[in-house]
PDB file of C-alpha atoms in Angstrom:
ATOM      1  CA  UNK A 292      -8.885 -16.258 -27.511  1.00 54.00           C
ATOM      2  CA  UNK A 293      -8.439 -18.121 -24.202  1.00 66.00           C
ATOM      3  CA  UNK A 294      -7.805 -16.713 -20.863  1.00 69.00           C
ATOM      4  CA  UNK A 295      -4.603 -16.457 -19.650  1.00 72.00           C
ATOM      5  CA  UNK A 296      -2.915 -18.059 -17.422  1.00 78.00           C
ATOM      6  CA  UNK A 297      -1.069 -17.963 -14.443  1.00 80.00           C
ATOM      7  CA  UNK A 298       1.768 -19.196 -16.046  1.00 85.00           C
ATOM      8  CA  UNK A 299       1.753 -17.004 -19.046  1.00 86.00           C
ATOM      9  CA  UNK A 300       0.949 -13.971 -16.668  1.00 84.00           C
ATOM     10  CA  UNK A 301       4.260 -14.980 -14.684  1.00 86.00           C
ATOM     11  CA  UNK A 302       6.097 -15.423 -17.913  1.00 91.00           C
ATOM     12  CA  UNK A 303       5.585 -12.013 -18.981  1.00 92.00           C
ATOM     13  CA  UNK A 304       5.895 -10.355 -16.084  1.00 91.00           C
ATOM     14  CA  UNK A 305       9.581 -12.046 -15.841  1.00 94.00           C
ATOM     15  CA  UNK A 306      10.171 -10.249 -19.272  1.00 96.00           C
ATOM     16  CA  UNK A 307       8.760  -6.935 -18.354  1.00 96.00           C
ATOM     17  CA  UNK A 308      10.953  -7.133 -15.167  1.00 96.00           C
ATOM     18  CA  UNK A 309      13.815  -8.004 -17.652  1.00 97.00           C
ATOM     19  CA  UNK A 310      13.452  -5.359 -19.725  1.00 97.00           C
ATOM     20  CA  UNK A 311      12.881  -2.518 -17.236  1.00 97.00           C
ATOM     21  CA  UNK A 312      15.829  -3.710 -15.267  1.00 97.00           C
ATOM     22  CA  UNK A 313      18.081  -3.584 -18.802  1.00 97.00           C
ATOM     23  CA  UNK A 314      16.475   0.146 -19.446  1.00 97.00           C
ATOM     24  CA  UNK A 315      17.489   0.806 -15.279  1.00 97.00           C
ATOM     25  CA  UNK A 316      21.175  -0.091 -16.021  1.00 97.00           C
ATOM     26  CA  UNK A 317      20.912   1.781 -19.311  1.00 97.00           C
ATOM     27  CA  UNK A 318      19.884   4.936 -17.953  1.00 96.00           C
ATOM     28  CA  UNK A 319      22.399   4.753 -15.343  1.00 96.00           C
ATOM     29  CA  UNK A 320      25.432   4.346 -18.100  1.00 96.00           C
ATOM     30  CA  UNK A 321      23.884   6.951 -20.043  1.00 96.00           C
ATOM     31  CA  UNK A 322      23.562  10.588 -20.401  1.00 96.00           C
ATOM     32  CA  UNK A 323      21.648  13.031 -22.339  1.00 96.00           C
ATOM     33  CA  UNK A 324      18.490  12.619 -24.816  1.00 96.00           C
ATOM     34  CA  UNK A 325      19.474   8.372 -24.399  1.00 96.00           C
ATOM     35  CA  UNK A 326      19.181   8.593 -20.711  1.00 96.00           C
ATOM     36  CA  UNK A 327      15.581  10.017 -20.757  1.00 97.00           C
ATOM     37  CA  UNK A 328      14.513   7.600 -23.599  1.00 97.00           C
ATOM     38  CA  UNK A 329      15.917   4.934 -21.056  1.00 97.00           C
ATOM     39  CA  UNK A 330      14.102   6.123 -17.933  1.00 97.00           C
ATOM     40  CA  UNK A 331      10.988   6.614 -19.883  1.00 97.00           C
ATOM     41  CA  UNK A 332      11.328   2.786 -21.192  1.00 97.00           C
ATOM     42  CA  UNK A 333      11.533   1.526 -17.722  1.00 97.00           C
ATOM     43  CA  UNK A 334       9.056   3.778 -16.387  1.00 97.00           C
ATOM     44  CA  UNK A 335       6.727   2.034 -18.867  1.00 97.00           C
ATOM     45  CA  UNK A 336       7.953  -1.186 -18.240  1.00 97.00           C
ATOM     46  CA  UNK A 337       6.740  -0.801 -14.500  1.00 96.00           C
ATOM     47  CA  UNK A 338       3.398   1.186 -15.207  1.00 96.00           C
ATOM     48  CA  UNK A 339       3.002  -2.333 -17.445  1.00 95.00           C
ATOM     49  CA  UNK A 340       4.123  -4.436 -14.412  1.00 94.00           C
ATOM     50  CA  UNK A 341       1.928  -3.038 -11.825  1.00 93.00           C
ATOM     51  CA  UNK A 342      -1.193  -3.739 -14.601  1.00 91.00           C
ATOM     52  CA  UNK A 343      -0.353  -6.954 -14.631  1.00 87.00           C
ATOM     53  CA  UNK A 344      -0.448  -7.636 -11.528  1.00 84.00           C
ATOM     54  CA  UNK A 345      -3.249  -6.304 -10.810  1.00 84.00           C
ATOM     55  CA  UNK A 346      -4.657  -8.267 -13.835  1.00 79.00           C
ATOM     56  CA  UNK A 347      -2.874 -11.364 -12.036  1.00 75.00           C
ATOM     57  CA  UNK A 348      -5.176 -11.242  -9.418  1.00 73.00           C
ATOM     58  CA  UNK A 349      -8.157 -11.750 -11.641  1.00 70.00           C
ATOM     59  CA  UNK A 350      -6.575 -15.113 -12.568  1.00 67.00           C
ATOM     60  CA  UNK A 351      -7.134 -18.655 -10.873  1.00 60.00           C
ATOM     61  CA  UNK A 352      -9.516 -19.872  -8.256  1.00 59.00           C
ATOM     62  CA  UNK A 353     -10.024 -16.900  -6.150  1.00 58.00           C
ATOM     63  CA  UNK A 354     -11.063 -15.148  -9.441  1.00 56.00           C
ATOM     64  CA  UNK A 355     -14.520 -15.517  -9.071  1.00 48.00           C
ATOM     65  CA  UNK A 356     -14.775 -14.200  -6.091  1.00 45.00           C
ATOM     66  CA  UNK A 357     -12.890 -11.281  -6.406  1.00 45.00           C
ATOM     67  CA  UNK A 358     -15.136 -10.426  -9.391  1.00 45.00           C
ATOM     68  CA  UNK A 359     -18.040 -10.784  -7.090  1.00 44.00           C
ATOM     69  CA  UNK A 360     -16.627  -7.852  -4.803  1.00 45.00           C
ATOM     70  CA  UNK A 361     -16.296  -5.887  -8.091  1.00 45.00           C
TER      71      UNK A 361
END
């Protein structure tokens, strides 16, 4: 498997954004047992995000030396 890249890395954090922003307006529209299914979708969609960026970081020239400070 090849590493990622920062293109890929941006791709998918544009569709995790997507989605927890669709689960957002969801939640908002929605009450009851859906509402907390919604909520918890989007709270997983940003626990996801903030991984990835981290991950992001790990990515591209200044990898290397970020790993060194590791």
């Amino acid at each position: 498997m090849s590493a990622p890249t920062i293109q890929s890395v941006l791709a998918e954090i544009d569709e995790i954004t997507d989605l927890r922003d669709r689960a957002r307006a969801r939640a908002a529209s929605a009450s009851g047992p859906a509402a907390l299914v919604f909520h918890a979708i989007a709270s997983d969609a940003e626990t996801r995000l903030r991984a990835l960026r981290r991950s992001s970081r790990r990515i591209g020239p200044g990898a290397a030396v970020e790993r060194s400070r590791a």
